[in-house]
Tab-separated table of C-alpha atoms and ligand atoms in Angstrom:
chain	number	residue	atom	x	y	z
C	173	UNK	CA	-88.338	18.389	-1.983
C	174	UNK	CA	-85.977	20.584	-4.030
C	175	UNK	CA	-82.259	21.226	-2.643
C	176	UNK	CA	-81.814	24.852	-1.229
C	177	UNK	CA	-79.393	25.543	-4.154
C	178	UNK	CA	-82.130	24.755	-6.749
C	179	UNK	CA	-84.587	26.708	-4.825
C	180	UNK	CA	-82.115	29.542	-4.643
C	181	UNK	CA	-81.377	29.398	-8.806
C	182	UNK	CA	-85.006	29.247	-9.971
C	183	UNK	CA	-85.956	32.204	-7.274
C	184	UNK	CA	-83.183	34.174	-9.074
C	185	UNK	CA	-84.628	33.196	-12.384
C	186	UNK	CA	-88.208	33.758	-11.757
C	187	UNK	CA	-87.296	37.312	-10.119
C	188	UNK	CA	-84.555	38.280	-13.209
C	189	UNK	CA	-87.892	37.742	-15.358
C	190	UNK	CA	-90.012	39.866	-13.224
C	191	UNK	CA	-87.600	42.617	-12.597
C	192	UNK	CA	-87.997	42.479	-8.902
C	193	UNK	CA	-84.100	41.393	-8.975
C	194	UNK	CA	-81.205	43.818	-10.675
C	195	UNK	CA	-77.912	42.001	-11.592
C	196	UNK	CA	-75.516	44.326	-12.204
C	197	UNK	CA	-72.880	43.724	-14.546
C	198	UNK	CA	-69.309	44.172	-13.225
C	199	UNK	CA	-65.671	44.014	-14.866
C	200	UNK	CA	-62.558	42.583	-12.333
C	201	UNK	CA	-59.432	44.499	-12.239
C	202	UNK	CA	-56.739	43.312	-9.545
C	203	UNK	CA	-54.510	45.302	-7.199
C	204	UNK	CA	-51.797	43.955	-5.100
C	205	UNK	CA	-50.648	44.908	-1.719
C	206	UNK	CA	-48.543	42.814	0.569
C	207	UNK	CA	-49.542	39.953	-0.686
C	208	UNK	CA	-53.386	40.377	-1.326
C	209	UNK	CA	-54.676	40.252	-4.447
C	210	UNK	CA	-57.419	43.052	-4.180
C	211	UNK	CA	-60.366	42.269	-6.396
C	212	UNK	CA	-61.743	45.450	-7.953
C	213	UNK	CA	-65.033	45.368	-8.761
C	214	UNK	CA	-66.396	48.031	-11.152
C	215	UNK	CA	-69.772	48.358	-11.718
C	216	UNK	CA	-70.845	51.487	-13.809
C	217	UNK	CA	-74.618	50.871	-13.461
C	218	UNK	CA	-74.439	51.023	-10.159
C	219	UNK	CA	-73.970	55.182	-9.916
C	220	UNK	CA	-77.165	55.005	-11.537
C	221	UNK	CA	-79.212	52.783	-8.987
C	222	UNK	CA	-82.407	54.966	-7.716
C	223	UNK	CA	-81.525	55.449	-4.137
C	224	UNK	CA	-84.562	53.179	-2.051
C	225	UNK	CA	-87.327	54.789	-0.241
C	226	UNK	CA	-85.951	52.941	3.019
C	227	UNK	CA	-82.905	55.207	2.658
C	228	UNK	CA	-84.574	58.281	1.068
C	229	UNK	CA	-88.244	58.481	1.699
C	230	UNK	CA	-90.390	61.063	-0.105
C	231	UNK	CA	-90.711	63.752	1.710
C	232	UNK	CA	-94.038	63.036	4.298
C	233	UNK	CA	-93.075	59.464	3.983
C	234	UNK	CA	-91.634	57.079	6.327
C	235	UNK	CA	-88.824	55.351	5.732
C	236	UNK	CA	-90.011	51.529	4.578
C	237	UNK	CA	-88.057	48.687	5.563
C	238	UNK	CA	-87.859	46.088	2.622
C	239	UNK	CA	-86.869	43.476	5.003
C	240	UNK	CA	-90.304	43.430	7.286
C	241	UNK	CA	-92.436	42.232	5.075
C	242	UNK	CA	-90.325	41.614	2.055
C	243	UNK	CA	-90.948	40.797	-1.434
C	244	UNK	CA	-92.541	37.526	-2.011
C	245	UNK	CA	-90.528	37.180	-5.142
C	246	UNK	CA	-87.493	37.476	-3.331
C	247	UNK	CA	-88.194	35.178	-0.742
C	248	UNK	CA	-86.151	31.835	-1.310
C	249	UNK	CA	-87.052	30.215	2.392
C	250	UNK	CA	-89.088	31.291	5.311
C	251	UNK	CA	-87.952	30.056	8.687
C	252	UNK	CA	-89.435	30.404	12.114
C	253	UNK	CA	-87.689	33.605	13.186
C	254	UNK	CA	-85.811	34.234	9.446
C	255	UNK	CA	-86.365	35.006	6.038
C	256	UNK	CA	-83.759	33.716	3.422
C	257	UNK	CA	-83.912	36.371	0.545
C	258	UNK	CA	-82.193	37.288	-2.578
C	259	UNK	CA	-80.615	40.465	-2.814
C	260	UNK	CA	-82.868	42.942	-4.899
C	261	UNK	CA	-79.651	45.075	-6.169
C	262	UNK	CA	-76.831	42.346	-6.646
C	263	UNK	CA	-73.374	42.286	-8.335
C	264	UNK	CA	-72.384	38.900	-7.378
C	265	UNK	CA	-75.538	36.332	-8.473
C	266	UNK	CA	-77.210	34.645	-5.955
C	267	UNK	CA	-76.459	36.805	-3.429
C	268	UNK	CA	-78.357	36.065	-0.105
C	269	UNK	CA	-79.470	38.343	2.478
C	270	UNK	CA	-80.874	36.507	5.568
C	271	UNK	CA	-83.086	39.076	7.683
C	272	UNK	CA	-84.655	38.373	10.702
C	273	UNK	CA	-88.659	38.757	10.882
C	274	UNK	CA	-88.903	40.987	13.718
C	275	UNK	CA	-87.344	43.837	13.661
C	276	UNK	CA	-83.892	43.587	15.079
C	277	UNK	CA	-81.189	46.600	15.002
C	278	UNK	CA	-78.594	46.037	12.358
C	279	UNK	CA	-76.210	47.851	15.302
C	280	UNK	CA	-76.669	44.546	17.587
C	281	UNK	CA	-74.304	41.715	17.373
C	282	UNK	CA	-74.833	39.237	15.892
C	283	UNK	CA	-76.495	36.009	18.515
C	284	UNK	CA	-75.564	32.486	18.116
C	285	UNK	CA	-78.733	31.259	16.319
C	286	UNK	CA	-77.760	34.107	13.567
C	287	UNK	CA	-74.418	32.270	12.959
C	288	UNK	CA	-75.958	29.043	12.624
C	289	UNK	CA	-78.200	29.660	10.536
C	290	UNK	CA	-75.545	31.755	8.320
C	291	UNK	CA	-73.776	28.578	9.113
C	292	UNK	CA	-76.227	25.995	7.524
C	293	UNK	CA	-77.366	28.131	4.824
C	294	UNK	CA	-73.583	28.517	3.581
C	295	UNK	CA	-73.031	24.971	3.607
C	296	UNK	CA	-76.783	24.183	1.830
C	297	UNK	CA	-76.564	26.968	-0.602
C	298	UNK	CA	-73.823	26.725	-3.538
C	299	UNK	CA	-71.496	24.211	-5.187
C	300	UNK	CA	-68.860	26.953	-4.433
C	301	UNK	CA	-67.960	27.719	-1.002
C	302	UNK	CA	-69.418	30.743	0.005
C	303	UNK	CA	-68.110	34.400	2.258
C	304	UNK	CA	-70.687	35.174	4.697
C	305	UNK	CA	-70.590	39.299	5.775
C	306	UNK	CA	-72.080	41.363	8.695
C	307	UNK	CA	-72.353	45.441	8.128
C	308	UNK	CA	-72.896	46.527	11.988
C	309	UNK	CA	-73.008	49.844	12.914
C	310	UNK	CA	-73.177	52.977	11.472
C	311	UNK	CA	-69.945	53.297	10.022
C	312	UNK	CA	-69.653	49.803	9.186
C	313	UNK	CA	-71.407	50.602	5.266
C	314	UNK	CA	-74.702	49.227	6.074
C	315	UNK	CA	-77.358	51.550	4.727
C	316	UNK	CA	-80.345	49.031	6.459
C	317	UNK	CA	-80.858	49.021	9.636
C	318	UNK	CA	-82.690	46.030	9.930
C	319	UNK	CA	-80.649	42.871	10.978
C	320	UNK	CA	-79.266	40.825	7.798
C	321	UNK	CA	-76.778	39.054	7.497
C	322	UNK	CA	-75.164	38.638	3.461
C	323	UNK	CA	-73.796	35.614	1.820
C	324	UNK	CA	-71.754	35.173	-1.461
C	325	UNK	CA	-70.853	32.586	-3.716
C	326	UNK	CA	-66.934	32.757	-4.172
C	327	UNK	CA	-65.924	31.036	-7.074
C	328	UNK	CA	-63.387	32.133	-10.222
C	329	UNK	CA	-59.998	32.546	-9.693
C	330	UNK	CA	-60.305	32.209	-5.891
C	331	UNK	CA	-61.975	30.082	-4.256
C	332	UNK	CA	-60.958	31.791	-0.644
C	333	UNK	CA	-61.421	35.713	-0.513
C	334	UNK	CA	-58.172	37.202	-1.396
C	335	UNK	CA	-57.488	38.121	2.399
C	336	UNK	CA	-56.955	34.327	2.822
C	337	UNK	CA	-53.473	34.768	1.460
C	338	UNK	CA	-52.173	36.560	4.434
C	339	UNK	CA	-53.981	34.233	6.728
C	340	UNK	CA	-52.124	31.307	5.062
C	341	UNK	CA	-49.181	32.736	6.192
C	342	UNK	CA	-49.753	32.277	10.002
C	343	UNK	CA	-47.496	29.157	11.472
C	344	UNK	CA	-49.310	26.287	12.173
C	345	UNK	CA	-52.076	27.997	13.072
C	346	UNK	CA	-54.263	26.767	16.089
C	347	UNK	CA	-58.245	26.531	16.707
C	348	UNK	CA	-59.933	29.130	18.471
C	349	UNK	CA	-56.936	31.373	19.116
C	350	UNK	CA	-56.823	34.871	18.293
C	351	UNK	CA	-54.467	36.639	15.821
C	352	UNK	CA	-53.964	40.079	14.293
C	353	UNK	CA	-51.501	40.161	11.531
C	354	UNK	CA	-48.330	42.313	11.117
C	355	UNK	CA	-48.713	42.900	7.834
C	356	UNK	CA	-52.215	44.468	8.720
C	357	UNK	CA	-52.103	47.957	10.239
C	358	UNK	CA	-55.135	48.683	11.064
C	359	UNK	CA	-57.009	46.817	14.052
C	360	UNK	CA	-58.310	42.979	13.198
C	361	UNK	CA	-58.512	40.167	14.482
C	362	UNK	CA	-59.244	36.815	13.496
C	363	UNK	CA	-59.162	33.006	14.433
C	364	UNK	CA	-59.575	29.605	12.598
C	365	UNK	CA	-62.723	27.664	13.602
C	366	UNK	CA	-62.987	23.979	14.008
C	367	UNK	CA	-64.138	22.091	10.804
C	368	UNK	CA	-64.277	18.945	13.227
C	369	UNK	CA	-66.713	20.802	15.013
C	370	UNK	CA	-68.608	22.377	12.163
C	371	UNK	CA	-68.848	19.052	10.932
C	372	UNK	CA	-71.421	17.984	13.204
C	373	UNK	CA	-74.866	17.240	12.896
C	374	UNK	CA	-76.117	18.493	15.936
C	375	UNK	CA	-77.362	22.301	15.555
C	376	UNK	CA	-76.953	22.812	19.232
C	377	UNK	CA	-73.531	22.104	19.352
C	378	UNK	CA	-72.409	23.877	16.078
C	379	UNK	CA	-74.715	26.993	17.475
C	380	UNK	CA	-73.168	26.727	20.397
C	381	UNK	CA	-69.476	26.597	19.468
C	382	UNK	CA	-69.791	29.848	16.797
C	383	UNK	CA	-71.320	31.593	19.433
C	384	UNK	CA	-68.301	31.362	21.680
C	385	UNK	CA	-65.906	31.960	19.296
C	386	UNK	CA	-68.000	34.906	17.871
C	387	UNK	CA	-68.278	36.257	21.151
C	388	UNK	CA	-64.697	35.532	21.747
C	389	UNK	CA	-63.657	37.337	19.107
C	390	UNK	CA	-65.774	40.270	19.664
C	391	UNK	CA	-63.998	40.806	23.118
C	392	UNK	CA	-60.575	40.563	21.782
C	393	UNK	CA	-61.542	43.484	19.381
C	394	UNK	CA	-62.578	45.764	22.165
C	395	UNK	CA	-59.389	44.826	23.712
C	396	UNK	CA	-57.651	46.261	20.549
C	397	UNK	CA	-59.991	48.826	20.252
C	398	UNK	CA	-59.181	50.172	23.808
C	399	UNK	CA	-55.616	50.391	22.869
C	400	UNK	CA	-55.788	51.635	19.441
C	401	UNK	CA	-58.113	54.246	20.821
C	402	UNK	CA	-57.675	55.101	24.753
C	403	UNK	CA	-60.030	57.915	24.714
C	404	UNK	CA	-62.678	56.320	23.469
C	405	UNK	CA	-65.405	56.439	26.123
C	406	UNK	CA	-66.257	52.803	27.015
C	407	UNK	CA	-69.630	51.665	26.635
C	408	UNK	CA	-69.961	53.434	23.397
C	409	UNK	CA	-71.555	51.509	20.319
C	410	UNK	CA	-69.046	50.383	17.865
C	411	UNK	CA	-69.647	49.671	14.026
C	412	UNK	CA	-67.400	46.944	12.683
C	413	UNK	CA	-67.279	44.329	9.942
C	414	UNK	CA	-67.611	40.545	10.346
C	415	UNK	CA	-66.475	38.205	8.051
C	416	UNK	CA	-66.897	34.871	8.224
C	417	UNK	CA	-65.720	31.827	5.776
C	418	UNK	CA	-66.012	27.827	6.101
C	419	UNK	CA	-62.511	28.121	8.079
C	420	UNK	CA	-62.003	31.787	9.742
C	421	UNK	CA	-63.867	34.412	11.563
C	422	UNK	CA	-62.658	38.164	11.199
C	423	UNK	CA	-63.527	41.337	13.085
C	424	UNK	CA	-62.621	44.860	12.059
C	425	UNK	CA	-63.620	48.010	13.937
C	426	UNK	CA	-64.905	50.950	12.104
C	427	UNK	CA	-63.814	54.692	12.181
C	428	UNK	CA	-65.997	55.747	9.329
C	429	UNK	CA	-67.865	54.339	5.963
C	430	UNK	CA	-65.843	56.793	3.741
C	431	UNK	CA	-62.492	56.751	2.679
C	432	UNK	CA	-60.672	59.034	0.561
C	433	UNK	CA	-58.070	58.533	-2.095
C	434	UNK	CA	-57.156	61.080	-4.940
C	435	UNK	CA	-57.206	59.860	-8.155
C	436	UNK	CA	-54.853	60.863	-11.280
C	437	UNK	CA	-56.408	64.240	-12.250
C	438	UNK	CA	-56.396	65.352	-8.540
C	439	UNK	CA	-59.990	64.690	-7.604
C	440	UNK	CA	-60.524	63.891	-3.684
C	441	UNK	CA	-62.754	60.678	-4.069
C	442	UNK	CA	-65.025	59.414	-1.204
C	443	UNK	CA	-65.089	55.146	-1.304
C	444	UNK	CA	-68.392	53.502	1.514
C	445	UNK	CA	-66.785	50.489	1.879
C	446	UNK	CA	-68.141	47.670	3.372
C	447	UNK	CA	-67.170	44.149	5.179
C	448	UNK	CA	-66.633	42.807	1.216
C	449	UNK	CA	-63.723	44.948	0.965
C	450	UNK	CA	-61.259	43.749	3.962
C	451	UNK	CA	-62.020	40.704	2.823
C	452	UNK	CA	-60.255	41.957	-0.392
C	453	UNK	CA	-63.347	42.889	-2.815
C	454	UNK	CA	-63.353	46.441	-3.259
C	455	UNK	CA	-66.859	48.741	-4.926
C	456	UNK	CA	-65.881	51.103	-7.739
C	457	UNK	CA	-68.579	53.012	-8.879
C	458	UNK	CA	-66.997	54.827	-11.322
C	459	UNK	CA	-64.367	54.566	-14.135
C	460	UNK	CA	-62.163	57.341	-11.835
C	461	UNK	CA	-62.667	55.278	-9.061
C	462	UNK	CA	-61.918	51.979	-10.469
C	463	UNK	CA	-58.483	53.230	-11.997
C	464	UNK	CA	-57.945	55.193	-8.615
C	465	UNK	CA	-58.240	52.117	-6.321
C	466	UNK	CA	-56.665	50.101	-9.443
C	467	UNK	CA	-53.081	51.932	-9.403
C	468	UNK	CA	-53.067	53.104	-5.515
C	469	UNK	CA	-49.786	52.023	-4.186
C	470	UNK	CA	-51.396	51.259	-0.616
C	471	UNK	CA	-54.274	49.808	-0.270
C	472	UNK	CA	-53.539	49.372	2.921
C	473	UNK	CA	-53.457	52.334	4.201
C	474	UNK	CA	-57.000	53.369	2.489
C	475	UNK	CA	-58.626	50.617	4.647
C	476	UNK	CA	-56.567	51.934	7.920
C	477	UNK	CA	-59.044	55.197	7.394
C	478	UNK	CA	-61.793	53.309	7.341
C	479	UNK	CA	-61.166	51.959	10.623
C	480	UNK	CA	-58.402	51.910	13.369
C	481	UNK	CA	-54.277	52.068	13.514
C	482	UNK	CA	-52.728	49.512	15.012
C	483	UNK	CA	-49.659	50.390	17.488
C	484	UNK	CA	-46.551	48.470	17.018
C	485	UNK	CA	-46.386	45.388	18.280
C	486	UNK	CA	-44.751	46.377	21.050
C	487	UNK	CA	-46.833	49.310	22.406
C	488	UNK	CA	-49.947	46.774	22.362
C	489	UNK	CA	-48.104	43.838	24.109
C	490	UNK	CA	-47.054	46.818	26.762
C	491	UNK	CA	-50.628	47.966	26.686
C	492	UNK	CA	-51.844	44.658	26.944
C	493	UNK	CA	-49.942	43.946	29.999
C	494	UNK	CA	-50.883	47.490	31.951
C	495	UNK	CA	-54.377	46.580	31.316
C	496	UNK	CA	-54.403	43.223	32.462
C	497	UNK	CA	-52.306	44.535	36.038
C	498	UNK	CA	-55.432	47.055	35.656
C	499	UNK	CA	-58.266	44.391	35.698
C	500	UNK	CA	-56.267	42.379	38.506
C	501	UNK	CA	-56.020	45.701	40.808
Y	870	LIG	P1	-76.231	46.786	3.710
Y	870	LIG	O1	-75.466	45.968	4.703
Y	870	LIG	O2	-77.201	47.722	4.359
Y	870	LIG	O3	-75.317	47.561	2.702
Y	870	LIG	P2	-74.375	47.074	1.492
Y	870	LIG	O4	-74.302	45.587	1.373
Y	870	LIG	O5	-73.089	47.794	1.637
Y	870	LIG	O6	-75.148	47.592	0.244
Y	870	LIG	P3	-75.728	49.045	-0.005
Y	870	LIG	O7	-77.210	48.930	0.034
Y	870	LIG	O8	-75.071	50.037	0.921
Y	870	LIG	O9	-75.392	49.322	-1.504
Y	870	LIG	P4	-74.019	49.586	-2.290
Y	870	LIG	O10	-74.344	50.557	-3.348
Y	870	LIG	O11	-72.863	49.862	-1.363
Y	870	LIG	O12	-77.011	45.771	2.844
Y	870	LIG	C1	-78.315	45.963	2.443
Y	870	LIG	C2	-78.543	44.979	1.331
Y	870	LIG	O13	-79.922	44.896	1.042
Y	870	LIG	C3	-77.856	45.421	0.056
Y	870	LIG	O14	-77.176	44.314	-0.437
Y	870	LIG	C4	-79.000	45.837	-0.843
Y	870	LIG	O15	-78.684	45.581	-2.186
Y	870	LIG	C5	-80.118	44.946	-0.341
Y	870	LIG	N1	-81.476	45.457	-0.554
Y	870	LIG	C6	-81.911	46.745	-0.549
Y	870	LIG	N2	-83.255	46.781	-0.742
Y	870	LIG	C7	-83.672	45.499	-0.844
Y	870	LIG	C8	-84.943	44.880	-1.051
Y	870	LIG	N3	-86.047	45.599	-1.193
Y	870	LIG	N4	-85.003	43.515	-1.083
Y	870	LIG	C9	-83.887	42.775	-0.954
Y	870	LIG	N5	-82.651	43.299	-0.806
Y	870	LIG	C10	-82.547	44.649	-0.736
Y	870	LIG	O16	-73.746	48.154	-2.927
Y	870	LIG	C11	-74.586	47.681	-3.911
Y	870	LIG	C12	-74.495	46.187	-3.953
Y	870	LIG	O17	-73.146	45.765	-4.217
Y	870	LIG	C13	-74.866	45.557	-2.625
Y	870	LIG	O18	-75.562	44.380	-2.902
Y	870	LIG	C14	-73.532	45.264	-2.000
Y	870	LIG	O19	-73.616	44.217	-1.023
Y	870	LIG	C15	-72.715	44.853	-3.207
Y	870	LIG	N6	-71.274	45.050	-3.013
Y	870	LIG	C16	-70.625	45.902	-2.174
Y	870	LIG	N7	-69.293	45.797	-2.314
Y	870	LIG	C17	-69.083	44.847	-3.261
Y	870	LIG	C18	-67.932	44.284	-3.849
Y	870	LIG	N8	-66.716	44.666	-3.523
Y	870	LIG	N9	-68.092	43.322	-4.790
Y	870	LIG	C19	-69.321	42.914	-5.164
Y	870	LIG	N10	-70.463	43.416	-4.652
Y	870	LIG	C20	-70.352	44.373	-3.718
């Protein structure tokens, strides 16, 4: 029986051949911003990519969902309830989408047997170690809106997304407890999973453990949410980004897909930006975008639009505290 990783290099080969997969060539530029090293990832071709029928139908046409009944070509590994497939239009080779094979709704969270398998696969899949992502929502930069969940090989000059360098910074960090960063203003939050844990053979206990800290972690972004945002109605559907790597778990709540920056010559450009970019990769499409995101002195501050401003530290801790006297009355 072949290993997943040589099942997952001659499905890219065979479907490079056939044209049913487009690599797209990028070139790396770096920007950085307290402390991140923002990967800039141009990739000309891309402006050019026909925009899919499940996005743009022709007119009388339905919309068709390419992860349903996907291409056969594409198809690496079928499981009982999941498809492991390569991404059709990828920058990054051997970039994995795993889609579930009934429908699902790309705006539900993710469920504990979607971790795991995310999980296993990441382990299986590369000699590299690997950056799992989650688009949920509509704001979030998913343009499918059937569940799938993405995985990347990281490799080159880091072997961590660049975001890692801030989390490296966090004293002595524990398991399983929640942190948002100062140097982050917009709302986050993250926590360091248990590689003891993880290590285990057992599917029902690794299942069960990223469940609870995914769910964990989604709660304590609501919690931020509610005090970044008061008036937002409760009960309303959020869009957010997940990102997930052999030691942490991120959230980020989403605002809206676009942001804008102006570039040189005055042009107001509008970036979709995905879960890829706060973990430090950032999409240009263009040679104005590239050098726009390339010389921006705050990067920061372009991913606070795309989601949610933080308070200081001391408004949430008071926030925190009314809200907690709130639950207890
Ligand atoms: P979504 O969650 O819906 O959206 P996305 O990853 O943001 O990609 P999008 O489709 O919006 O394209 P974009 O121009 O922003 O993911 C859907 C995924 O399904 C996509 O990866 C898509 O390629 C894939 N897909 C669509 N039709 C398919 C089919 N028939 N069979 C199999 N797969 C299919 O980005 C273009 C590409 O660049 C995407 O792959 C994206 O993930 C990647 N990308 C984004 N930011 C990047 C960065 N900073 N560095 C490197 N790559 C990046």
């Amino acid at each position: 029986m072949p290993s997943l990783q040589d099942q997952i290099q001659s499905t890219f080969t065979s479907a490079k051949a056939s044209g049913n997969c487009f690599v797209f060539e990028s070139e790396v530029s770096t920007n950085k911003d307290h402390g991140i090293e923002f990967q800039i990832n141009y990739v000309p071709t891309l402006a050019k990519k026909p925009v899919p029928s499940s996005i743009h139908p022709e007119k009388g046409k339905k919309p068709v969902n390419p992860f349903l009944n996907p291409d056969p070509g594409l198809i690496v590994q079928s499981y009982d309830h999941y498809h492991l497939l390569l991404n059709k239009f990828c920058v990054v080779p051997y970039h994995l989408l795993i889609v579930t094979k009934e429908f699902q709704d790309q705006s539900q969270p993710l469920l504990p047997p979607d971790l795991l398998i995310a999980w296993r696969t990441m382990q299986e899949a590369y000699t590299t170690p690997g950056l799992i992502f989650y688009n949920c929502g509509d704001e979030s930069g998913a343009s499918q809106q059937h569940k799938h969940v993405q995985l990347i090989p990281l490799d080159g000059k880091g072997i961590q997304p660049p975001i890692q360098a801030l989390f490296n910074k966090i004293d002595n960090p524990k398991h399983g407890e929640i942190y948002s960063l100062n140097e982050l203003p917009f709302v986050h939050v993250l926590l360091l999973l248990d590689a003891k844990v993880l290590e285990n053979k057992d599917d029902e206990i690794v299942e069960e453990y990223l469940g609870e800290m995914f769910f964990g972690l989604l709660d304590a972004m609501f919690q931020q949410l509610r005090i970044a945002d008061p008036e937002r109605p409760r009960g309303t559907k959020a869009s957010y980004n997940f990102i997930m790597t052999s030691r942490y778990m991120m959230l980020v709540p989403r605002r809206a897909e676009c942001g804008v920056l102006k570039s040189s010559s005055g042009n107001v450009l509008r970036l979709s930006m995905n879960s890829m970019s706060f973990a430090g990769f950032l999409l240009a499409k263009t040679r104005e975008e590239r050098s726009t995101l390339q010389y921006t002195n705050d990067l920061l501050a372009f991913l606070t639009q795309l989601g949610y401003e933080r308070k200081s530290p001391e408004t949430e801790q008071e926030m925190e505290t009314l809200q907690e006297e709130d639950t207890e009355a």
